[in-house]
CSV table of C-alpha atoms in Angstrom, one decimal:
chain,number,residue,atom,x,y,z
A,1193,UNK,CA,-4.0,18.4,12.4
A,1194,UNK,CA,-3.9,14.9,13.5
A,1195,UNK,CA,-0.9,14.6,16.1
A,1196,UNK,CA,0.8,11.8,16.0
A,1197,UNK,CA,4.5,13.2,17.0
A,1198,UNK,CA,4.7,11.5,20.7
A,1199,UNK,CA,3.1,8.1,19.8
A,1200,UNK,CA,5.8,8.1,16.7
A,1201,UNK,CA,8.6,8.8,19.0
A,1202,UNK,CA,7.5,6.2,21.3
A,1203,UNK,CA,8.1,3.6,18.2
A,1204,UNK,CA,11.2,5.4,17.2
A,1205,UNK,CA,13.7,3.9,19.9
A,1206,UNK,CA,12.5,0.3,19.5
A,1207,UNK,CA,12.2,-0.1,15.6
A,1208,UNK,CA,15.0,2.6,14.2
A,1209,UNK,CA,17.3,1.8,17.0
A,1210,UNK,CA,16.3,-1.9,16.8
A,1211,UNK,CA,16.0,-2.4,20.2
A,1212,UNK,CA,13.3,-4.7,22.3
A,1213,UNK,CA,12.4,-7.7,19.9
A,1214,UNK,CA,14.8,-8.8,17.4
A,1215,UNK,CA,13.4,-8.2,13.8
A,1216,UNK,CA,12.7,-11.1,11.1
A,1217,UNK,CA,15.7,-11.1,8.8
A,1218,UNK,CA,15.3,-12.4,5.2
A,1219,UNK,CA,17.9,-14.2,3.7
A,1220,UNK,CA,19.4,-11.8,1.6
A,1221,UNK,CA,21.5,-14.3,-0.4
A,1222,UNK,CA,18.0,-15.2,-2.4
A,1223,UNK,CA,18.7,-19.1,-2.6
A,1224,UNK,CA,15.1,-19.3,-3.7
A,1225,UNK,CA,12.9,-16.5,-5.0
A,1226,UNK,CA,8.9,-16.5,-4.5
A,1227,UNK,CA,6.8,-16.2,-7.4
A,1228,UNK,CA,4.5,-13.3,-8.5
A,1229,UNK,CA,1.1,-14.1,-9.9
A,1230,UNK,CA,-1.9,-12.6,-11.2
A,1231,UNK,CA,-4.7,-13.3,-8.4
A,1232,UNK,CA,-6.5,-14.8,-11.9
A,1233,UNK,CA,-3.7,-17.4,-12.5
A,1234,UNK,CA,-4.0,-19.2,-9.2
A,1235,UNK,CA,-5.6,-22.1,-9.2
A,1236,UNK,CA,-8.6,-22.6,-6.1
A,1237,UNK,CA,-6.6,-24.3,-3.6
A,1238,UNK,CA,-3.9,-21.8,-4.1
A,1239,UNK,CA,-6.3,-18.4,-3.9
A,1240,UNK,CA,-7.6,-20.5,-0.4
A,1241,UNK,CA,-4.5,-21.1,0.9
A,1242,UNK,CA,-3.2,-17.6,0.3
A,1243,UNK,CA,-6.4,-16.2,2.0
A,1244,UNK,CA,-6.1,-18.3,5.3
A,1245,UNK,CA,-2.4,-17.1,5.8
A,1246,UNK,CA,-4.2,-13.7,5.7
A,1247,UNK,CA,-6.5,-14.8,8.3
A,1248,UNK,CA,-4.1,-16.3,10.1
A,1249,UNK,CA,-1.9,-13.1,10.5
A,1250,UNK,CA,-5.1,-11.9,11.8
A,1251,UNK,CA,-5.7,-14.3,14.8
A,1252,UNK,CA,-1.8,-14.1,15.8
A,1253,UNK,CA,-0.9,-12.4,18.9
A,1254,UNK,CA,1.4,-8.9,18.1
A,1255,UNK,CA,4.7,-9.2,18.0
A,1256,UNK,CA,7.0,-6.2,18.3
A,1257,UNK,CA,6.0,-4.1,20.9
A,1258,UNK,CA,3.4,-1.2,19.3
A,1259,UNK,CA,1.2,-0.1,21.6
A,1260,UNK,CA,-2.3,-0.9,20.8
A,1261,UNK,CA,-1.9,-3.4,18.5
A,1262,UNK,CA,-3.8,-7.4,19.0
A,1263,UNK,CA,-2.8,-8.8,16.2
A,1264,UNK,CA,0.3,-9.4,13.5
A,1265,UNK,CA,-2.3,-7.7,11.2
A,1266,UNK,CA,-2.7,-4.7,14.0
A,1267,UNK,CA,1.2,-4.2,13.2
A,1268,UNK,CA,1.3,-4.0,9.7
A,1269,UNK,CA,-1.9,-1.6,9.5
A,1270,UNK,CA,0.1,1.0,12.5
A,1271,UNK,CA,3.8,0.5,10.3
A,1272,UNK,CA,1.8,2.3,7.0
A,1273,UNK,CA,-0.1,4.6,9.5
A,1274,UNK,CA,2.2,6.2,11.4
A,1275,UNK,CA,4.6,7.1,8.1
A,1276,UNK,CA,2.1,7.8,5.6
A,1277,UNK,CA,3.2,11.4,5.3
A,1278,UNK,CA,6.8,9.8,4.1
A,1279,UNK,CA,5.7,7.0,2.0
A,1280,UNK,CA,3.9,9.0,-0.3
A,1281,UNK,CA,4.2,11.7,-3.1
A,1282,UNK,CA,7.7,11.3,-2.1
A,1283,UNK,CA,10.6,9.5,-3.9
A,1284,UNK,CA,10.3,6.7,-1.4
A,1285,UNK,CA,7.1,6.0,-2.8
A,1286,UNK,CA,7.5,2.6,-5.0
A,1287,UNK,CA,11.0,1.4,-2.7
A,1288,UNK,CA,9.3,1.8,0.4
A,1289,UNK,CA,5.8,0.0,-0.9
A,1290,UNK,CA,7.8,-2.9,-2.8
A,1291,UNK,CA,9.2,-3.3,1.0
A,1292,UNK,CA,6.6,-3.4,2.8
A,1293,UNK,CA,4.9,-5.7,0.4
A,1294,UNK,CA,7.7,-8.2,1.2
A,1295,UNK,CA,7.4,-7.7,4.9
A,1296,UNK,CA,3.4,-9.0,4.5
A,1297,UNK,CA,4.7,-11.6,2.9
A,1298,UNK,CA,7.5,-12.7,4.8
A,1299,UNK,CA,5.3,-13.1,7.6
A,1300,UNK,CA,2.5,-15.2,5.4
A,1301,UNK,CA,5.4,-17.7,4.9
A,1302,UNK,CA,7.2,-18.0,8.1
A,1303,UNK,CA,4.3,-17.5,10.4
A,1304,UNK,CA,1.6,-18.4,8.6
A,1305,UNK,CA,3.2,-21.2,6.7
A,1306,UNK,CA,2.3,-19.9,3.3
A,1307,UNK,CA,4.2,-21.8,0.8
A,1308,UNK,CA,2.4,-20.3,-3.3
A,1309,UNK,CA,2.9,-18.2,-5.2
A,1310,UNK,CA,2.5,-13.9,-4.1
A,1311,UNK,CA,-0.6,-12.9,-5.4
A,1312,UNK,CA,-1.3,-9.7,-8.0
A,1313,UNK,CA,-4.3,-7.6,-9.0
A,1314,UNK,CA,-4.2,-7.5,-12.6
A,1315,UNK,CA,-6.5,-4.3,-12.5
A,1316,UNK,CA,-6.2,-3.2,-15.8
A,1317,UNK,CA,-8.6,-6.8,-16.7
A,1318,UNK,CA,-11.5,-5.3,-14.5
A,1319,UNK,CA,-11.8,-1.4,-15.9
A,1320,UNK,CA,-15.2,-1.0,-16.0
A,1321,UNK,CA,-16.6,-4.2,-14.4
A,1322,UNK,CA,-15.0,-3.7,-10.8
A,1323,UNK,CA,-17.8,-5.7,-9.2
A,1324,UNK,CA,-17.3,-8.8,-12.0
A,1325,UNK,CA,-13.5,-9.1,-10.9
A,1326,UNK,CA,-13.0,-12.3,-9.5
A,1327,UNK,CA,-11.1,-10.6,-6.4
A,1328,UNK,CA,-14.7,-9.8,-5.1
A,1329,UNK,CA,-16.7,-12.8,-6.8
A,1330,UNK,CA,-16.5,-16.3,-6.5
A,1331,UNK,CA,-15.0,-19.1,-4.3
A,1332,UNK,CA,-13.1,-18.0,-3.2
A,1333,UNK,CA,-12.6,-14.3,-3.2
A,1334,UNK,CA,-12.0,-11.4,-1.0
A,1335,UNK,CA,-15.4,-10.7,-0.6
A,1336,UNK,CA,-18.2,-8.2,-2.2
A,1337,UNK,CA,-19.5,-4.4,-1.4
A,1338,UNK,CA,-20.0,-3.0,1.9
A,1339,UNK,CA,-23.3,-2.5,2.6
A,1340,UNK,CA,-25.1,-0.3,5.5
A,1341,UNK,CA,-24.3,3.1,6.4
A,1342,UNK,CA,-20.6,1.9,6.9
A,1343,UNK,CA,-20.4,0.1,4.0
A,1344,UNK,CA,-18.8,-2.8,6.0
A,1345,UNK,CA,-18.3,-6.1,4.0
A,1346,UNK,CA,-20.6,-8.2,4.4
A,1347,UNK,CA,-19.7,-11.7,2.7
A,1348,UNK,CA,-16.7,-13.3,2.3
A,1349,UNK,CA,-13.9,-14.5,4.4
A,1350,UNK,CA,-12.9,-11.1,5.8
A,1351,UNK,CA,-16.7,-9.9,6.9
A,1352,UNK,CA,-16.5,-10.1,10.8
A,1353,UNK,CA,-12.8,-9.0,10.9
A,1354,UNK,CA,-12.1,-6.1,13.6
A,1355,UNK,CA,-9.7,-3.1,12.6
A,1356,UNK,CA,-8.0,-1.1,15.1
A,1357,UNK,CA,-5.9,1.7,14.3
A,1358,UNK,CA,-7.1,4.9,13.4
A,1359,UNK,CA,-5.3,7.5,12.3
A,1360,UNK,CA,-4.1,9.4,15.1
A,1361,UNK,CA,-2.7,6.1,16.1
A,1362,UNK,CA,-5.3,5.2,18.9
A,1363,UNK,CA,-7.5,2.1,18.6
A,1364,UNK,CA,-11.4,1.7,18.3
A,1365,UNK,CA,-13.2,-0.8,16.7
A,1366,UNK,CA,-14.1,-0.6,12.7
A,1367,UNK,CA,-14.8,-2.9,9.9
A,1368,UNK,CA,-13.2,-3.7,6.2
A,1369,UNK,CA,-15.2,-1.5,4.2
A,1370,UNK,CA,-15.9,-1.4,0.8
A,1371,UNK,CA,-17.4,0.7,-2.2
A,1372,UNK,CA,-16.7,-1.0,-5.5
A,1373,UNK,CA,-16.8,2.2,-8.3
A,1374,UNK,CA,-16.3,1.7,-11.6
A,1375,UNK,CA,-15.7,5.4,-12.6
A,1376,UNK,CA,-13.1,5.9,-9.9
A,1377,UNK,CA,-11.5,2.8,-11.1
A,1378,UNK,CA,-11.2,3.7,-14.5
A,1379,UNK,CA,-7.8,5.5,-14.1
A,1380,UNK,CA,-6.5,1.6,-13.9
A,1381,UNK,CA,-7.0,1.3,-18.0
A,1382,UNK,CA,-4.3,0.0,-19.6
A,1383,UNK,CA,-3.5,2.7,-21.5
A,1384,UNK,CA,-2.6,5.2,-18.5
A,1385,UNK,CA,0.1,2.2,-17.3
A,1386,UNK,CA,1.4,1.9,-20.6
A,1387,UNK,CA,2.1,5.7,-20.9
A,1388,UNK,CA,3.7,5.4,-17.5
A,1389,UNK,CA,5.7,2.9,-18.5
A,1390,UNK,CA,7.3,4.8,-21.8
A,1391,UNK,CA,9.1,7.6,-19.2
A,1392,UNK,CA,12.8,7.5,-19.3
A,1393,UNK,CA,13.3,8.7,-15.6
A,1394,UNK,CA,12.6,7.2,-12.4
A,1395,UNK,CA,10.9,10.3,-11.3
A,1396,UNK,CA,8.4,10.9,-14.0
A,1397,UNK,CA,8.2,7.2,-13.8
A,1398,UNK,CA,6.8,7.2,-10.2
A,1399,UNK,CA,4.9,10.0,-10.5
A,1400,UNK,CA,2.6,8.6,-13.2
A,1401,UNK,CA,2.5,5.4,-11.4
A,1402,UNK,CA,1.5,7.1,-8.3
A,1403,UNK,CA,-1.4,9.0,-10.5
A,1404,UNK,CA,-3.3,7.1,-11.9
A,1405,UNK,CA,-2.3,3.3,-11.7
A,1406,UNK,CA,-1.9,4.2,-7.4
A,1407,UNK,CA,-5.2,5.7,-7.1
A,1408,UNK,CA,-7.5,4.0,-9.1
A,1409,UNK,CA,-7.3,0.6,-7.1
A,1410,UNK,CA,-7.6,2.7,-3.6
A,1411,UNK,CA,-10.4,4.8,-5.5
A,1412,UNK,CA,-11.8,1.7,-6.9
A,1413,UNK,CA,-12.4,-0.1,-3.6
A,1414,UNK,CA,-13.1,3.1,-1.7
A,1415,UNK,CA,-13.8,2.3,1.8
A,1416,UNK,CA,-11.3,1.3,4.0
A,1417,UNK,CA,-9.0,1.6,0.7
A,1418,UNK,CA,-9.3,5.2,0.1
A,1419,UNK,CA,-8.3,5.9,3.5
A,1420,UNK,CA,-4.4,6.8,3.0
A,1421,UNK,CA,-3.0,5.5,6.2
A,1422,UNK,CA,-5.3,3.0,7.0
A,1423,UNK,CA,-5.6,1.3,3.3
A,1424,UNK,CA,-3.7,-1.8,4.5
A,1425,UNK,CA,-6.5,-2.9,6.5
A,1426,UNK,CA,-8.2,-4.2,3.8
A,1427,UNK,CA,-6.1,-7.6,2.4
A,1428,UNK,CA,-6.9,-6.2,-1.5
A,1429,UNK,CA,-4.2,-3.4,-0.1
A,1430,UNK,CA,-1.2,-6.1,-0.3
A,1431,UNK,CA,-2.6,-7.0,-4.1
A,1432,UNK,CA,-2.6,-3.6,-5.6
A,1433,UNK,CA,0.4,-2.7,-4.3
A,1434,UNK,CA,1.8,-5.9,-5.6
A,1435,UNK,CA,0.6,-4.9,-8.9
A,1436,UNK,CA,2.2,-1.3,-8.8
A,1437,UNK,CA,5.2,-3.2,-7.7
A,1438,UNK,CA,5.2,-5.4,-10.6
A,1439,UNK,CA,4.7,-2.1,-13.1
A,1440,UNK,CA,7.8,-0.7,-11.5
A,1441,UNK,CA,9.9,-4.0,-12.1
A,1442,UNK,CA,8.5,-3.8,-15.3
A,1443,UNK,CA,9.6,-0.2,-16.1
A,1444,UNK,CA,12.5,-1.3,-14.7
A,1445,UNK,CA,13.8,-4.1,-16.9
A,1446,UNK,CA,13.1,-2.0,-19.7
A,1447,UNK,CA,16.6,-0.3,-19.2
A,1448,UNK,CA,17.8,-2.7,-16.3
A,1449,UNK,CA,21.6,-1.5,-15.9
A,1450,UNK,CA,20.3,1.9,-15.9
A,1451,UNK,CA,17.4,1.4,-13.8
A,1452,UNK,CA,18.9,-0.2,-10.5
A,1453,UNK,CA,20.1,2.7,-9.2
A,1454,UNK,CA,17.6,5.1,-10.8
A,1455,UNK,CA,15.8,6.8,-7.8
A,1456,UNK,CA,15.3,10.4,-6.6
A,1457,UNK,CA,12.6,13.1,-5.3
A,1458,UNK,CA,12.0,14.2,-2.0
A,1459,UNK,CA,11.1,12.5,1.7
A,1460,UNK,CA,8.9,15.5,2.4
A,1461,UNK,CA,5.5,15.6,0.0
A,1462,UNK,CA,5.9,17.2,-3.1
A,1463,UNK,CA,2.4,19.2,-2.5
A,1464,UNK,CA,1.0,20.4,1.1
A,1465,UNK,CA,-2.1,18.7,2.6
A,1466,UNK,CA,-4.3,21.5,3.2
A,1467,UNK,CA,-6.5,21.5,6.3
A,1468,UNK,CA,-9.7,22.4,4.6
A,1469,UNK,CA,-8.6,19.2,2.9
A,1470,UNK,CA,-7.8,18.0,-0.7
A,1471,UNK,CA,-8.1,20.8,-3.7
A,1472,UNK,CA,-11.0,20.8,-5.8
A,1473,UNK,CA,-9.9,21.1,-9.1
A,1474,UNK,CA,-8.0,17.7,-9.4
A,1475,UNK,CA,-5.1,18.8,-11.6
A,1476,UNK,CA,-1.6,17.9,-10.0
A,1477,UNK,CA,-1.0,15.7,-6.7
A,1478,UNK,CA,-2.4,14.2,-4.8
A,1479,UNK,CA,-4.2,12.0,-7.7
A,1480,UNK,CA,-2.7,13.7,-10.8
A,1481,UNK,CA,-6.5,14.5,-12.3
A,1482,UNK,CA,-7.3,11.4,-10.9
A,1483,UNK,CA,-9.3,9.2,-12.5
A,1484,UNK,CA,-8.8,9.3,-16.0
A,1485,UNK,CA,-6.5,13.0,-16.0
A,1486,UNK,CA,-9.7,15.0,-16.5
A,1487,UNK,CA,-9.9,16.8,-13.7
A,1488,UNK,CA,-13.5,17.5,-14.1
A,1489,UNK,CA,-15.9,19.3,-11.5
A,1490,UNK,CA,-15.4,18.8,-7.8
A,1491,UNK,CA,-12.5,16.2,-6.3
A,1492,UNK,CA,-11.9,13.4,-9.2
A,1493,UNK,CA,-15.5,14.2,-10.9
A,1494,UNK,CA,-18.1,13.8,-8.4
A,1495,UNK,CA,-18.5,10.5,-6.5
A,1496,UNK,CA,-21.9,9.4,-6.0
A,1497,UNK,CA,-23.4,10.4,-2.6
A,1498,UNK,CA,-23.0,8.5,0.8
A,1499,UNK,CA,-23.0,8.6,4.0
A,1500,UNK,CA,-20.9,11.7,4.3
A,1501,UNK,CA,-22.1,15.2,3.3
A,1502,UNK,CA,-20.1,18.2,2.2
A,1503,UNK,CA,-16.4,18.5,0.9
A,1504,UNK,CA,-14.6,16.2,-0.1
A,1505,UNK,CA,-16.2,13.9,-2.8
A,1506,UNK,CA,-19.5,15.5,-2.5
A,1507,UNK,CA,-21.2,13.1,-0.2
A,1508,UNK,CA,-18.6,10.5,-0.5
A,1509,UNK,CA,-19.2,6.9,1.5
A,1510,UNK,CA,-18.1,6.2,5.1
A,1511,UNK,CA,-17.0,3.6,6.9
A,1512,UNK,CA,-13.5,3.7,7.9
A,1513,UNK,CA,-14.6,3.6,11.4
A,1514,UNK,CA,-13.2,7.2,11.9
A,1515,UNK,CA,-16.2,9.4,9.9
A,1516,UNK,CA,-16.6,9.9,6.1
A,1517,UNK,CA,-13.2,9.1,4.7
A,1518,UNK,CA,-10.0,11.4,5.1
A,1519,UNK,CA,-11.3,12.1,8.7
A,1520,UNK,CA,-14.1,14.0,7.7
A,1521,UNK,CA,-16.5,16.5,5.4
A,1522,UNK,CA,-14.1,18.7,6.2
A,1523,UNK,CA,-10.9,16.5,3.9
A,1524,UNK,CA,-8.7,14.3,4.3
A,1525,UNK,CA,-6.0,15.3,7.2
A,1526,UNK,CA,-2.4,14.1,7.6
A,1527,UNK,CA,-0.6,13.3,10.9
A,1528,UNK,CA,1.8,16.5,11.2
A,1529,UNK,CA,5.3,16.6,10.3
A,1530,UNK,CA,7.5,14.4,12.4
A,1531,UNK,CA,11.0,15.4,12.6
A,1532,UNK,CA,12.0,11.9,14.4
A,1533,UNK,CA,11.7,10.3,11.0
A,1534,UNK,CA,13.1,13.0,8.7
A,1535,UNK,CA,16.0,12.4,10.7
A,1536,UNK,CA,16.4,8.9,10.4
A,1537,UNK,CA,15.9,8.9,6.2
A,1538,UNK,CA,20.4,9.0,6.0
A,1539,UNK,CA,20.2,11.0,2.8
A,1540,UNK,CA,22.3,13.7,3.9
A,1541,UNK,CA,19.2,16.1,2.6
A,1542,UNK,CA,16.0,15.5,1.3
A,1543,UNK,CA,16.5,14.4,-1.5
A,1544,UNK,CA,15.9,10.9,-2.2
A,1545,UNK,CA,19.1,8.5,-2.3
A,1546,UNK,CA,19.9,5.3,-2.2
A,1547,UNK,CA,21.0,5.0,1.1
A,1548,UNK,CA,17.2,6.0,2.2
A,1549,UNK,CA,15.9,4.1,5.2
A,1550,UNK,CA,13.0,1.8,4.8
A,1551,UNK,CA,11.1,1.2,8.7
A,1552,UNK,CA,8.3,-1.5,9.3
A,1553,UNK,CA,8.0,-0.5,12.8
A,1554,UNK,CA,10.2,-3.1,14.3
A,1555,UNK,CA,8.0,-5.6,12.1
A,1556,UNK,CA,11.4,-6.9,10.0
A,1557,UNK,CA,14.6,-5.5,10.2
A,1558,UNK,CA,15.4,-1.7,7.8
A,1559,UNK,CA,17.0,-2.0,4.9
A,1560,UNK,CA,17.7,0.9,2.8
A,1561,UNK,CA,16.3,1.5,-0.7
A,1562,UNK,CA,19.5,-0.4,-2.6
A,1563,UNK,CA,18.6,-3.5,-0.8
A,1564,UNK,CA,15.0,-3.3,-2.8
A,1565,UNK,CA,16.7,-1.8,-6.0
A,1566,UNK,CA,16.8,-5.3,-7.6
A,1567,UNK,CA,12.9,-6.8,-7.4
A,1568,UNK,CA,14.6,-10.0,-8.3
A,1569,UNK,CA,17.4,-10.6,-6.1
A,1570,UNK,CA,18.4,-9.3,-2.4
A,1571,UNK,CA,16.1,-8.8,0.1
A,1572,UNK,CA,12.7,-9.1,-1.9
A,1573,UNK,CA,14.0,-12.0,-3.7
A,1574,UNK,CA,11.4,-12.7,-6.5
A,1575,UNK,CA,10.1,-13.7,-9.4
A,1576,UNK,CA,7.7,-11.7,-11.3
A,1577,UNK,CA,7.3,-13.9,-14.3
A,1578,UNK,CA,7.0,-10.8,-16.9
C-alpha cells in the first residue's frame, strides 16, 4: 500500500483547521454567475484565452503551504491526490468534483484573469472519433497523442509542461501523457448518459454517472488521465469533470425541489481496492463493466499493448511518470485509509449527508456539500445553459 497517512496529516492542521494562509472565498451571494459551455461553442479567441489562464496557473508560484508543490497547478494536482480514496465510489463523488471544478476556476479568474465562459467536453459528440475531437485538433486545442515510450504529449500548448506529484505524495518529474482510444471511450455514447439520467434517486444516479460517463473520458485519454489521483494533471481533467458536472445539474433540474437535497452513500469506497490490483472480470465498481457494460475478457476488454506488461490492462501504456498506470503491472494501488479525514467528513457516520465537508487542501476555503447542492446559485454560482 501506498502510504500517505503522515504527509495527509501534515496538510490536515493547515487546510481543515484553516490555519497558515487565508483561503480564497467566493462570493456566495452569486451577484453574477459564470457561464458553462461546450469547448465546441467557444469561439477561437475564447478557447485561447481559456488555455493561457491554464498556463498561467502553471507558471504561478504555490500558494498555500503543501509541501512539494511549485506551482498553483502543483496544488490542485496534490488537493485530488491526497483524497482520492474519499472522492470516489463514494457519495461525495459528484459534490465533491462539482467543487473542485469551481476551485480551478476560481483561480483562472481571480489569478489568472480569466474573464469567458467555463469550458465543457461534450464527449458524447466524439464516440468513436476520439482523435477527430477538436479538444486534441486544431488551433487551438489541448494537444494530440503522446508519443514515445511515455506517451508524453508532444504538440500543443501543454507539451513541455512538468508534473510533480506522484502518488505517494512525493515529487519527481513527469509529463502530460496521453493515449487517445476510441474503444475505451466508447462508454461516453449518448445512450449510457441518457439511461443515467432516467434514475429517480441520487444514488443510482451517481453511480451510473460514475460508470460509464466517469470512466470513459479518463479511459479515453488514458495516460496521465487514467491515473485516479493524478488525472488532474492533464487540463482535459477540469473539462470532463465539467461535463459530468453538467449531467448531474441536468439530472438534477429534472425533479429540482426534490433534487437539492437528494444525496447519500458512503465516505468509505463502496468496493475494496485489492492489492493485486483491479478485478478481472469488470462487472461492478470500480468502472461498472466499463466501457460499454460488457465486461468482456480481461480488465474493460483488453487494451492494446504498451509499454507495461502483465496485469492490469494486458500491456496497458505508461507514462504517468510513476510506471505503467495504477502504479504498476501489478494494479492500480490506493493510498491507505486515513482516519484524519474520515474524521473531519461531519456526518455523524458514514453515511453521506449534507453537512459533508468538501477540502481543497487549503486551496479555497470548505464548504460543505449543501453549499454545492444548487449548481446555479451559492458558492458555484453558474450558469449551465441547458
Amino acid at each position: 500500500m501506498i502510504l500517505t497517512t503522515a504527509l495527509v496529516l501534515s496538510a490536515l492542521p493547515l487546510a481543515f483547521a484553516q490555519a497558515g494562509q487565508a483561503p480564497y472565498k467566493r462570493d456566495i451571494a452569486c451577484t453574477t454567475k459564470s457561464i458553462r459551455k461546450s469547448w465546441t461553442d467557444l469561439t477561437k479567441g475564447e478557447k485561447q484565452n481559456y488555455i493561457d489562464a491554464d498556463l498561467c496557473l502553471m507558471s504561478l508560484p504555490p500558494k498555500s503551504g503543501i509541501k512539494g508543490a511549485t506551482s498553483r497547478w502543483d496544488e490542485l494536482q496534490y488537493a485530488h491526490a491526497a483524497q482520492a480514496r474519499y472522492v470516489h465510489n463514494v457519495g461525495a463523488f459528484l459534490p465533491f468534483h462539482r467543487y473542485f471544478v469551481t476551485v480551478h476556476e476560481h483561480l483562472l479568474r481571480t489569478e489568472c484573469d480569466y474573464n469567458g465562459p467555463l469550458p465543457y467536453w461534450d464527449e458524447p459528440l466524439d464516440v468513436g472519433n476520439i482523435t477527430r475531437s477538436s479538444l486534441f485538433t486544431g488551433e487551438p486545442s489541448f494537444g494530440g497523442n503522446g508519443v514515445g515510450s511515455d506517451n508524453c504529449i508532444a504538440d500543443g500548448p501543454f507539451a513541455n509542461i512538468t508534473l510533480h506529484f506522484k502518488e505517494d505524495l512525493n515529487t519527481t518529474d513527469y509529463c502530460i501523457a496521453r493515449s487517445l482510444n476510441d474503444f475505451a471511450f466508447s462508454g461516453a455514447a449518448r445512450t449510457n448518459v441518457d439511461a443515467c439520467l432516467k434514475h429517480d434517486t441520487f444514488v443510482d444516479a451517481w453511480r451510473c454517472l460514475e460508470g460509464n460517463p466517469h470512466n470513459a473520458g479518463h479511459g479515453g485519454v488514458l495516460g496521465t488521465m487514467i491515473n485516479i489521483l493524478l488525472s488532474p494533471g492533464d487540463p482535459v481533467f477540469y473539462l470532463h469533470h465539467g461535463y459530468l458536472d453538467r449531467l448531474w445539474w441536468e439530472w438534477q433540474s429534472r425533479n429540482l425541489s426534490m433534487r437539492l437535497t437528494d444525496v447519500a452513500g458512503s465516505n468509505t469506497p463502496e468496493f475494496t481496492f485489492p492489492p493485486g490490483g483491479f478485478p478481472g472480470n469488470g462487472t461492478g465498481p470500480p468502472f461498472g463493466g466499463f466501457p460499454g457494460g460488457n465486461g468482456t475478457g480481461p480488465p474493460f476488454g483488453g487494451f492494446p499493448g504498451g509499454n507495461g506488461t502483465g496485469p492490469p490492462f494486458g500491456g496497458f501504456p505508461g507514462g504517468n511518470g510513476t510506471g505503467p498506470p495504477f502504479g504498476g503491472g501489478g494494479g492500480f494501488v490506493m493510498p491507505a485509509p486515513d482516519k484524519a479525514f474520515e474524521d473531519h467528513f461531519n456526518d455523524g457516520g458514514n453515511v453521506t449527508t449534507l453537512s459533508h465537508t468538501l477540502w481543497s487542501a487549503g486551496i479555497m476555503e470548505n464548504v460543505t456539500i449543501a453549499d454545492v447542492m444548487n449548481g446555479e446559485e451559492g458558492f458555484v454560482c453558474a450558469d449551465y445553459l441547458l
